Amino acid sequence: MYINIALPKGRLGKKSYDLLKKIGYSCKELEEEGRKLVFTSEENKVRYFWVKPSDVSVYVEKGIADIGVAGVDVLMENEADVYDMLDLGFGRCYFAIAAPRGWEYNGNRTIKIATKYINYARKYFEKMERKVELIKLNGSVELAPMVGLSDAIVDIVETGATLRENNLDIIEKLENISARIIVNKVSYKFKNETIEKVLEDIRGEL
Ligand code: PRP
């Protein structure tokens, strides 16, 4: 039986593929340079989808992919209805609220927050009962407070370099993030043996 795997384009995806290759799921096609997005290895009975990181959970939730690699940030933002089966231990970073150095929160005012993680941020500020106006961006979020688009941001921080170089300080550190193996709920039932073997082999490699 074929297994379908959604990988996040980029560094995280490459690292995940290396791991899957080690446990017997290599795919020659995927290792060639090009613009293809789907790769099959007849030999190893695996098909890979190379997708935008924030879309991995969509492919897995809808059952197009049986398993995928996604960050906790993506899972929380998309509220993905999938099994979160395994912490890969890499792709580590965290959610944070950040603002320009010296910025002070005046409790009465509605603060403007720019973020890629609009659902996550909405839920967080609702829980805190803070009035905010959320501005959805798709990247380079650190620019927003520097040019007056927002007061602060909610974003992920890895090394902190982007914050530092744009004169932003962390106001609050939120959830820790790492890459996870996620599994489609129906696939887990019907391809249980294959999926359990993948999980076991990955655990052995980590
Ligand atoms: C991510 C994130 C931060 C940065 C954090 O952006 O949104 O901007 O990385 O990393 P650092 O703490 O190591 O500096 P990404 O590189 O994905 O680009 P984007 O701004 O286009 O989303």
CSV table of C-alpha atoms in Angstrom, one decimal, residues 4-9 37-38 47-70 74-75 78 80-82 182-187:
chain,number,residue,atom,x,y,z
A,4,ASN,CA,1.3,9.7,0.9
A,5,ILE,CA,3.4,12.2,2.7
A,6,ALA,CA,3.1,16.0,2.8
A,7,LEU,CA,6.3,17.8,3.4
A,8,PRO,CA,6.8,21.6,4.1
A,9,LYS,CA,8.8,23.3,1.3
A,37,LEU,CA,5.5,19.3,-6.4
A,38,VAL,CA,4.6,15.6,-6.4
A,47,ARG,CA,4.3,9.6,-2.8
A,48,TYR,CA,5.5,13.0,-1.5
A,49,PHE,CA,3.7,16.3,-1.8
A,50,TRP,CA,5.9,19.4,-1.5
A,51,VAL,CA,3.6,22.1,-0.1
A,52,LYS,CA,3.6,25.5,1.5
A,53,PRO,CA,4.4,24.9,5.2
A,54,SER,CA,1.1,26.4,6.4
A,55,ASP,CA,-0.8,24.1,4.1
A,56,VAL,CA,0.6,20.7,5.3
A,57,SER,CA,-2.2,20.3,7.8
A,58,VAL,CA,-4.9,20.9,5.2
A,59,TYR,CA,-3.6,18.1,3.0
A,60,VAL,CA,-3.4,15.8,5.9
A,61,GLU,CA,-6.8,16.7,7.4
A,62,LYS,CA,-8.5,16.2,4.0
A,63,GLY,CA,-6.8,12.8,3.6
A,64,ILE,CA,-4.8,13.7,0.5
A,65,ALA,CA,-1.7,12.9,2.5
A,66,ASP,CA,-1.7,10.2,5.2
A,67,ILE,CA,1.0,11.9,7.1
A,68,GLY,CA,2.8,15.2,7.2
A,69,VAL,CA,5.3,17.3,8.9
A,70,ALA,CA,4.0,20.5,10.4
A,74,VAL,CA,0.6,25.8,11.8
A,75,LEU,CA,-1.4,23.2,13.8
A,78,ASN,CA,-5.3,26.0,11.3
A,80,ALA,CA,-6.2,21.1,12.3
A,81,ASP,CA,-8.3,18.0,13.0
A,82,VAL,CA,-5.4,15.5,12.7
A,182,ILE,CA,0.8,14.5,12.0
A,183,VAL,CA,-1.5,11.8,10.8
A,184,ASN,CA,-4.9,11.7,9.0
A,185,LYS,CA,-7.5,10.2,11.3
A,186,VAL,CA,-9.0,7.8,8.7
A,187,SER,CA,-5.6,6.8,7.3
